[in-house]
């Protein structure tokens, strides 16, 4: 069962994914998400990376539809998403594989690291709009070198999806987690 912190984090994710703002996720929302990711500068139309982006994003829809759409209506609501929290810790490898594709999509110049500018692009693509992320990159960049390496990014991505500890930096990877007041 999702903690209050995980709920806050997943409500934020749910809003970012619900492209048509109808209160549930369906395959069209994940198609829109894939389209946003294919719009990144490093993801060229028809490329192997564009195909991976589609496979990963639509694969997550398939997983949700199969495992958490409990009423089989082709729609996943917030409660069904929250039920996914218990599954994620045993899906660490799948989450890490998703990180690989996201990293490659965001690393627009192909230098094998994510800069603050590329991170900004990740967050804006994730949300489909600009989000205030002042100070977030400094929290993510644990070694202070000004970049996120692939291993750093993968660990942060796993923290984002699996962590229940608000102090872990990965929880901020896709922007600050709004909390209820």
JSON list of C-alpha atoms in Angstrom, two decimals:
[
{"chain": "A", "resi": 1, "resn": "UNK", "atom": "CA", "xyz": [0.00, 0.00, 0.00]},
{"chain": "A", "resi": 2, "resn": "UNK", "atom": "CA", "xyz": [1.31, 3.43, -0.95]},
{"chain": "A", "resi": 3, "resn": "UNK", "atom": "CA", "xyz": [2.53, 5.69, 1.83]},
{"chain": "A", "resi": 4, "resn": "UNK", "atom": "CA", "xyz": [1.38, 9.31, 1.93]},
{"chain": "A", "resi": 5, "resn": "UNK", "atom": "CA", "xyz": [4.68, 10.38, 0.33]},
{"chain": "A", "resi": 6, "resn": "UNK", "atom": "CA", "xyz": [4.39, 7.80, -2.45]},
{"chain": "A", "resi": 7, "resn": "UNK", "atom": "CA", "xyz": [0.82, 8.86, -3.02]},
{"chain": "A", "resi": 8, "resn": "UNK", "atom": "CA", "xyz": [1.91, 12.50, -3.42]},
{"chain": "A", "resi": 9, "resn": "UNK", "atom": "CA", "xyz": [4.63, 11.43, -5.85]},
{"chain": "A", "resi": 10, "resn": "UNK", "atom": "CA", "xyz": [2.29, 9.23, -7.90]},
{"chain": "A", "resi": 11, "resn": "UNK", "atom": "CA", "xyz": [-0.49, 11.83, -8.00]},
{"chain": "A", "resi": 12, "resn": "UNK", "atom": "CA", "xyz": [2.06, 14.16, -9.59]},
{"chain": "A", "resi": 13, "resn": "UNK", "atom": "CA", "xyz": [3.08, 11.41, -12.05]},
{"chain": "A", "resi": 14, "resn": "UNK", "atom": "CA", "xyz": [-0.56, 10.61, -12.81]},
{"chain": "A", "resi": 15, "resn": "UNK", "atom": "CA", "xyz": [-1.28, 14.25, -13.67]},
{"chain": "A", "resi": 16, "resn": "UNK", "atom": "CA", "xyz": [1.77, 14.37, -15.94]},
{"chain": "A", "resi": 17, "resn": "UNK", "atom": "CA", "xyz": [0.68, 11.24, -17.81]},
{"chain": "A", "resi": 18, "resn": "UNK", "atom": "CA", "xyz": [-3.05, 12.08, -18.08]},
{"chain": "A", "resi": 19, "resn": "UNK", "atom": "CA", "xyz": [-2.58, 13.99, -21.35]},
{"chain": "A", "resi": 20, "resn": "UNK", "atom": "CA", "xyz": [-6.28, 14.63, -21.92]},
{"chain": "A", "resi": 21, "resn": "UNK", "atom": "CA", "xyz": [-6.95, 15.38, -18.24]},
{"chain": "A", "resi": 22, "resn": "UNK", "atom": "CA", "xyz": [-9.96, 13.06, -18.08]},
{"chain": "A", "resi": 23, "resn": "UNK", "atom": "CA", "xyz": [-9.04, 11.57, -14.70]},
{"chain": "A", "resi": 24, "resn": "UNK", "atom": "CA", "xyz": [-7.78, 8.20, -15.89]},
{"chain": "A", "resi": 25, "resn": "UNK", "atom": "CA", "xyz": [-4.96, 6.77, -17.96]},
{"chain": "A", "resi": 26, "resn": "UNK", "atom": "CA", "xyz": [-5.50, 4.78, -21.10]},
{"chain": "A", "resi": 27, "resn": "UNK", "atom": "CA", "xyz": [-3.44, 3.73, -24.09]},
{"chain": "A", "resi": 28, "resn": "UNK", "atom": "CA", "xyz": [-3.88, 7.16, -25.73]},
{"chain": "A", "resi": 29, "resn": "UNK", "atom": "CA", "xyz": [-2.18, 8.83, -22.75]},
{"chain": "A", "resi": 30, "resn": "UNK", "atom": "CA", "xyz": [0.84, 6.57, -23.17]},
{"chain": "A", "resi": 31, "resn": "UNK", "atom": "CA", "xyz": [0.87, 7.19, -26.92]},
{"chain": "A", "resi": 32, "resn": "UNK", "atom": "CA", "xyz": [0.93, 10.93, -26.15]},
{"chain": "A", "resi": 33, "resn": "UNK", "atom": "CA", "xyz": [3.73, 10.35, -23.64]},
{"chain": "A", "resi": 34, "resn": "UNK", "atom": "CA", "xyz": [5.75, 8.43, -26.23]},
{"chain": "A", "resi": 35, "resn": "UNK", "atom": "CA", "xyz": [5.15, 11.23, -28.72]},
{"chain": "A", "resi": 36, "resn": "UNK", "atom": "CA", "xyz": [6.52, 13.78, -26.23]},
{"chain": "A", "resi": 37, "resn": "UNK", "atom": "CA", "xyz": [9.64, 11.66, -25.70]},
{"chain": "A", "resi": 38, "resn": "UNK", "atom": "CA", "xyz": [10.09, 11.16, -29.45]},
{"chain": "A", "resi": 39, "resn": "UNK", "atom": "CA", "xyz": [10.16, 14.97, -29.72]},
{"chain": "A", "resi": 40, "resn": "UNK", "atom": "CA", "xyz": [13.47, 15.20, -27.86]},
{"chain": "A", "resi": 41, "resn": "UNK", "atom": "CA", "xyz": [16.35, 16.40, -30.06]},
{"chain": "A", "resi": 42, "resn": "UNK", "atom": "CA", "xyz": [18.34, 13.15, -29.76]},
{"chain": "A", "resi": 43, "resn": "UNK", "atom": "CA", "xyz": [15.41, 10.93, -30.73]},
{"chain": "A", "resi": 44, "resn": "UNK", "atom": "CA", "xyz": [15.42, 10.95, -34.50]},
{"chain": "A", "resi": 45, "resn": "UNK", "atom": "CA", "xyz": [12.30, 9.77, -36.37]},
{"chain": "A", "resi": 46, "resn": "UNK", "atom": "CA", "xyz": [12.66, 6.18, -37.48]},
{"chain": "A", "resi": 47, "resn": "UNK", "atom": "CA", "xyz": [15.74, 5.60, -35.32]},
{"chain": "A", "resi": 48, "resn": "UNK", "atom": "CA", "xyz": [16.38, 2.62, -33.06]},
{"chain": "A", "resi": 49, "resn": "UNK", "atom": "CA", "xyz": [16.02, 4.98, -30.09]},
{"chain": "A", "resi": 50, "resn": "UNK", "atom": "CA", "xyz": [12.60, 6.18, -31.29]},
{"chain": "A", "resi": 51, "resn": "UNK", "atom": "CA", "xyz": [11.48, 2.55, -31.50]},
{"chain": "A", "resi": 52, "resn": "UNK", "atom": "CA", "xyz": [12.83, 1.89, -27.97]},
{"chain": "A", "resi": 53, "resn": "UNK", "atom": "CA", "xyz": [10.97, 4.95, -26.65]},
{"chain": "A", "resi": 54, "resn": "UNK", "atom": "CA", "xyz": [7.73, 3.60, -28.11]},
{"chain": "A", "resi": 55, "resn": "UNK", "atom": "CA", "xyz": [8.41, 0.11, -26.79]},
{"chain": "A", "resi": 56, "resn": "UNK", "atom": "CA", "xyz": [9.15, 1.34, -23.27]},
{"chain": "A", "resi": 57, "resn": "UNK", "atom": "CA", "xyz": [6.30, 3.83, -22.95]},
{"chain": "A", "resi": 58, "resn": "UNK", "atom": "CA", "xyz": [3.66, 1.61, -24.53]},
{"chain": "A", "resi": 59, "resn": "UNK", "atom": "CA", "xyz": [5.09, -1.38, -22.67]},
{"chain": "A", "resi": 60, "resn": "UNK", "atom": "CA", "xyz": [4.29, 0.35, -19.39]},
{"chain": "A", "resi": 61, "resn": "UNK", "atom": "CA", "xyz": [0.73, 0.84, -20.57]},
{"chain": "A", "resi": 62, "resn": "UNK", "atom": "CA", "xyz": [0.52, -2.87, -21.41]},
{"chain": "A", "resi": 63, "resn": "UNK", "atom": "CA", "xyz": [1.84, -3.71, -17.95]},
{"chain": "A", "resi": 64, "resn": "UNK", "atom": "CA", "xyz": [-0.69, -1.44, -16.24]},
{"chain": "A", "resi": 65, "resn": "UNK", "atom": "CA", "xyz": [-3.55, -2.75, -18.37]},
{"chain": "A", "resi": 66, "resn": "UNK", "atom": "CA", "xyz": [-2.60, -6.34, -17.57]},
{"chain": "A", "resi": 67, "resn": "UNK", "atom": "CA", "xyz": [-1.75, -6.04, -13.89]},
{"chain": "A", "resi": 68, "resn": "UNK", "atom": "CA", "xyz": [-3.64, -3.13, -12.33]},
{"chain": "A", "resi": 69, "resn": "UNK", "atom": "CA", "xyz": [-6.70, -2.46, -14.51]},
{"chain": "A", "resi": 70, "resn": "UNK", "atom": "CA", "xyz": [-8.71, -4.59, -12.13]},
{"chain": "A", "resi": 71, "resn": "UNK", "atom": "CA", "xyz": [-12.07, -3.95, -13.76]},
{"chain": "A", "resi": 72, "resn": "UNK", "atom": "CA", "xyz": [-10.68, -4.47, -17.30]},
{"chain": "A", "resi": 73, "resn": "UNK", "atom": "CA", "xyz": [-12.26, -1.28, -18.63]},
{"chain": "A", "resi": 74, "resn": "UNK", "atom": "CA", "xyz": [-9.16, -0.15, -20.55]},
{"chain": "A", "resi": 75, "resn": "UNK", "atom": "CA", "xyz": [-8.71, 2.69, -18.08]},
{"chain": "A", "resi": 76, "resn": "UNK", "atom": "CA", "xyz": [-6.40, 2.97, -15.09]},
{"chain": "A", "resi": 77, "resn": "UNK", "atom": "CA", "xyz": [-7.46, 5.33, -12.35]},
{"chain": "A", "resi": 78, "resn": "UNK", "atom": "CA", "xyz": [-5.36, 6.74, -9.54]},
{"chain": "A", "resi": 79, "resn": "UNK", "atom": "CA", "xyz": [-6.33, 4.00, -7.08]},
{"chain": "A", "resi": 80, "resn": "UNK", "atom": "CA", "xyz": [-5.20, 1.37, -9.58]},
{"chain": "A", "resi": 81, "resn": "UNK", "atom": "CA", "xyz": [-1.89, 3.23, -10.07]},
{"chain": "A", "resi": 82, "resn": "UNK", "atom": "CA", "xyz": [-1.39, 3.35, -6.31]},
{"chain": "A", "resi": 83, "resn": "UNK", "atom": "CA", "xyz": [-1.84, -0.43, -6.21]},
{"chain": "A", "resi": 84, "resn": "UNK", "atom": "CA", "xyz": [1.20, -0.66, -8.50]},
{"chain": "A", "resi": 85, "resn": "UNK", "atom": "CA", "xyz": [3.48, 0.64, -5.71]},
{"chain": "A", "resi": 86, "resn": "UNK", "atom": "CA", "xyz": [3.68, -2.78, -4.08]},
{"chain": "A", "resi": 87, "resn": "UNK", "atom": "CA", "xyz": [4.81, -4.35, -7.37]},
{"chain": "A", "resi": 88, "resn": "UNK", "atom": "CA", "xyz": [7.61, -1.91, -8.21]},
{"chain": "A", "resi": 89, "resn": "UNK", "atom": "CA", "xyz": [10.27, -3.11, -5.73]},
{"chain": "A", "resi": 90, "resn": "UNK", "atom": "CA", "xyz": [10.25, -6.56, -7.36]},
{"chain": "A", "resi": 91, "resn": "UNK", "atom": "CA", "xyz": [10.43, -4.93, -10.81]},
{"chain": "A", "resi": 92, "resn": "UNK", "atom": "CA", "xyz": [13.76, -3.19, -10.19]},
{"chain": "A", "resi": 93, "resn": "UNK", "atom": "CA", "xyz": [15.30, -4.58, -13.41]},
{"chain": "A", "resi": 94, "resn": "UNK", "atom": "CA", "xyz": [12.38, -3.39, -15.54]},
{"chain": "A", "resi": 95, "resn": "UNK", "atom": "CA", "xyz": [12.56, 0.04, -13.93]},
{"chain": "A", "resi": 96, "resn": "UNK", "atom": "CA", "xyz": [16.33, 0.14, -14.57]},
{"chain": "A", "resi": 97, "resn": "UNK", "atom": "CA", "xyz": [15.80, -0.85, -18.22]},
{"chain": "A", "resi": 98, "resn": "UNK", "atom": "CA", "xyz": [13.37, 2.04, -18.59]},
{"chain": "A", "resi": 99, "resn": "UNK", "atom": "CA", "xyz": [16.05, 4.33, -17.16]},
{"chain": "A", "resi": 100, "resn": "UNK", "atom": "CA", "xyz": [18.43, 3.25, -19.93]},
{"chain": "A", "resi": 101, "resn": "UNK", "atom": "CA", "xyz": [16.03, 4.35, -22.66]},
{"chain": "A", "resi": 102, "resn": "UNK", "atom": "CA", "xyz": [15.10, 7.59, -20.90]},
{"chain": "A", "resi": 103, "resn": "UNK", "atom": "CA", "xyz": [18.78, 8.37, -20.36]},
{"chain": "A", "resi": 104, "resn": "UNK", "atom": "CA", "xyz": [19.55, 7.86, -24.05]},
{"chain": "A", "resi": 105, "resn": "UNK", "atom": "CA", "xyz": [16.57, 10.00, -25.07]},
{"chain": "A", "resi": 106, "resn": "UNK", "atom": "CA", "xyz": [17.57, 12.85, -22.75]},
{"chain": "A", "resi": 107, "resn": "UNK", "atom": "CA", "xyz": [21.31, 12.72, -23.50]},
{"chain": "A", "resi": 108, "resn": "UNK", "atom": "CA", "xyz": [20.80, 14.82, -26.62]},
{"chain": "A", "resi": 109, "resn": "UNK", "atom": "CA", "xyz": [24.47, 15.36, -27.42]},
{"chain": "A", "resi": 110, "resn": "UNK", "atom": "CA", "xyz": [25.36, 11.71, -26.80]},
{"chain": "A", "resi": 111, "resn": "UNK", "atom": "CA", "xyz": [28.22, 12.44, -24.41]},
{"chain": "A", "resi": 112, "resn": "UNK", "atom": "CA", "xyz": [27.12, 9.77, -21.94]},
{"chain": "A", "resi": 113, "resn": "UNK", "atom": "CA", "xyz": [26.01, 12.17, -19.23]},
{"chain": "A", "resi": 114, "resn": "UNK", "atom": "CA", "xyz": [23.06, 14.41, -18.47]},
{"chain": "A", "resi": 115, "resn": "UNK", "atom": "CA", "xyz": [23.72, 18.10, -17.99]},
{"chain": "A", "resi": 116, "resn": "UNK", "atom": "CA", "xyz": [21.47, 20.49, -16.05]},
{"chain": "A", "resi": 117, "resn": "UNK", "atom": "CA", "xyz": [20.02, 21.66, -19.40]},
{"chain": "A", "resi": 118, "resn": "UNK", "atom": "CA", "xyz": [19.26, 18.09, -20.45]},
{"chain": "A", "resi": 119, "resn": "UNK", "atom": "CA", "xyz": [17.72, 17.42, -17.04]},
{"chain": "A", "resi": 120, "resn": "UNK", "atom": "CA", "xyz": [15.47, 20.47, -17.53]},
{"chain": "A", "resi": 121, "resn": "UNK", "atom": "CA", "xyz": [14.38, 18.95, -20.85]},
{"chain": "A", "resi": 122, "resn": "UNK", "atom": "CA", "xyz": [13.60, 15.65, -19.11]},
{"chain": "A", "resi": 123, "resn": "UNK", "atom": "CA", "xyz": [11.36, 17.34, -16.55]},
{"chain": "A", "resi": 124, "resn": "UNK", "atom": "CA", "xyz": [9.57, 19.49, -19.12]},
{"chain": "A", "resi": 125, "resn": "UNK", "atom": "CA", "xyz": [9.04, 16.46, -21.38]},
{"chain": "A", "resi": 126, "resn": "UNK", "atom": "CA", "xyz": [7.81, 14.40, -18.44]},
{"chain": "A", "resi": 127, "resn": "UNK", "atom": "CA", "xyz": [5.22, 16.99, -17.47]},
{"chain": "A", "resi": 128, "resn": "UNK", "atom": "CA", "xyz": [4.42, 18.28, -20.94]},
{"chain": "A", "resi": 129, "resn": "UNK", "atom": "CA", "xyz": [5.06, 21.79, -19.65]},
{"chain": "A", "resi": 130, "resn": "UNK", "atom": "CA", "xyz": [7.69, 23.83, -17.88]},
{"chain": "A", "resi": 131, "resn": "UNK", "atom": "CA", "xyz": [8.06, 23.10, -14.16]},
{"chain": "A", "resi": 132, "resn": "UNK", "atom": "CA", "xyz": [10.03, 25.05, -11.57]},
{"chain": "A", "resi": 133, "resn": "UNK", "atom": "CA", "xyz": [13.03, 22.88, -10.70]},
{"chain": "A", "resi": 134, "resn": "UNK", "atom": "CA", "xyz": [15.26, 25.49, -9.06]},
{"chain": "A", "resi": 135, "resn": "UNK", "atom": "CA", "xyz": [17.90, 23.71, -7.00]},
{"chain": "A", "resi": 136, "resn": "UNK", "atom": "CA", "xyz": [16.77, 20.21, -7.95]},
{"chain": "A", "resi": 137, "resn": "UNK", "atom": "CA", "xyz": [19.77, 19.33, -10.12]},
{"chain": "A", "resi": 138, "resn": "UNK", "atom": "CA", "xyz": [22.17, 20.19, -7.30]},
{"chain": "A", "resi": 139, "resn": "UNK", "atom": "CA", "xyz": [20.34, 17.66, -5.08]},
{"chain": "A", "resi": 140, "resn": "UNK", "atom": "CA", "xyz": [20.55, 15.00, -7.79]},
{"chain": "A", "resi": 141, "resn": "UNK", "atom": "CA", "xyz": [24.22, 15.56, -8.61]},
{"chain": "A", "resi": 142, "resn": "UNK", "atom": "CA", "xyz": [25.56, 13.80, -5.54]},
{"chain": "A", "resi": 143, "resn": "UNK", "atom": "CA", "xyz": [29.21, 13.88, -6.63]},
{"chain": "A", "resi": 144, "resn": "UNK", "atom": "CA", "xyz": [29.02, 17.57, -7.61]},
{"chain": "A", "resi": 145, "resn": "UNK", "atom": "CA", "xyz": [30.60, 17.14, -11.04]},
{"chain": "A", "resi": 146, "resn": "UNK", "atom": "CA", "xyz": [27.83, 19.05, -12.82]},
{"chain": "A", "resi": 147, "resn": "UNK", "atom": "CA", "xyz": [26.44, 16.00, -14.63]},
{"chain": "A", "resi": 148, "resn": "UNK", "atom": "CA", "xyz": [24.52, 12.79, -14.06]},
{"chain": "A", "resi": 149, "resn": "UNK", "atom": "CA", "xyz": [26.31, 9.69, -15.31]},
{"chain": "A", "resi": 150, "resn": "UNK", "atom": "CA", "xyz": [24.31, 6.70, -16.55]},
{"chain": "A", "resi": 151, "resn": "UNK", "atom": "CA", "xyz": [24.79, 4.78, -13.26]},
{"chain": "A", "resi": 152, "resn": "UNK", "atom": "CA", "xyz": [23.84, 7.89, -11.21]},
{"chain": "A", "resi": 153, "resn": "UNK", "atom": "CA", "xyz": [20.77, 8.45, -13.36]},
{"chain": "A", "resi": 154, "resn": "UNK", "atom": "CA", "xyz": [19.69, 4.81, -13.17]},
{"chain": "A", "resi": 155, "resn": "UNK", "atom": "CA", "xyz": [19.89, 4.83, -9.38]},
{"chain": "A", "resi": 156, "resn": "UNK", "atom": "CA", "xyz": [17.95, 8.12, -9.22]},
{"chain": "A", "resi": 157, "resn": "UNK", "atom": "CA", "xyz": [15.30, 6.71, -11.59]},
{"chain": "A", "resi": 158, "resn": "UNK", "atom": "CA", "xyz": [14.91, 3.61, -9.43]},
{"chain": "A", "resi": 159, "resn": "UNK", "atom": "CA", "xyz": [14.61, 5.81, -6.33]},
{"chain": "A", "resi": 160, "resn": "UNK", "atom": "CA", "xyz": [11.95, 7.89, -8.06]},
{"chain": "A", "resi": 161, "resn": "UNK", "atom": "CA", "xyz": [9.77, 4.87, -8.78]},
{"chain": "A", "resi": 162, "resn": "UNK", "atom": "CA", "xyz": [10.46, 2.73, -5.73]},
{"chain": "A", "resi": 163, "resn": "UNK", "atom": "CA", "xyz": [11.57, 4.91, -2.82]},
{"chain": "A", "resi": 164, "resn": "UNK", "atom": "CA", "xyz": [9.38, 5.74, 0.12]},
{"chain": "A", "resi": 165, "resn": "UNK", "atom": "CA", "xyz": [12.08, 7.93, 1.70]},
{"chain": "A", "resi": 166, "resn": "UNK", "atom": "CA", "xyz": [11.52, 11.65, 0.96]},
{"chain": "A", "resi": 167, "resn": "UNK", "atom": "CA", "xyz": [15.23, 12.29, 1.69]},
{"chain": "A", "resi": 168, "resn": "UNK", "atom": "CA", "xyz": [16.42, 10.20, -1.25]},
{"chain": "A", "resi": 169, "resn": "UNK", "atom": "CA", "xyz": [17.37, 12.59, -4.06]},
{"chain": "A", "resi": 170, "resn": "UNK", "atom": "CA", "xyz": [15.86, 10.49, -6.85]},
{"chain": "A", "resi": 171, "resn": "UNK", "atom": "CA", "xyz": [12.40, 11.40, -5.68]},
{"chain": "A", "resi": 172, "resn": "UNK", "atom": "CA", "xyz": [13.03, 14.84, -7.18]},
{"chain": "A", "resi": 173, "resn": "UNK", "atom": "CA", "xyz": [14.29, 13.52, -10.54]},
{"chain": "A", "resi": 174, "resn": "UNK", "atom": "CA", "xyz": [11.14, 14.45, -12.43]},
{"chain": "A", "resi": 175, "resn": "UNK", "atom": "CA", "xyz": [10.64, 17.68, -10.49]},
{"chain": "A", "resi": 176, "resn": "UNK", "atom": "CA", "xyz": [9.73, 18.52, -6.92]},
{"chain": "A", "resi": 177, "resn": "UNK", "atom": "CA", "xyz": [7.13, 16.33, -5.27]},
{"chain": "A", "resi": 178, "resn": "UNK", "atom": "CA", "xyz": [4.21, 18.49, -4.20]},
{"chain": "A", "resi": 179, "resn": "UNK", "atom": "CA", "xyz": [2.95, 17.50, -0.79]},
{"chain": "A", "resi": 180, "resn": "UNK", "atom": "CA", "xyz": [-0.43, 17.94, 0.76]},
{"chain": "A", "resi": 181, "resn": "UNK", "atom": "CA", "xyz": [-0.69, 20.65, 3.35]}
]
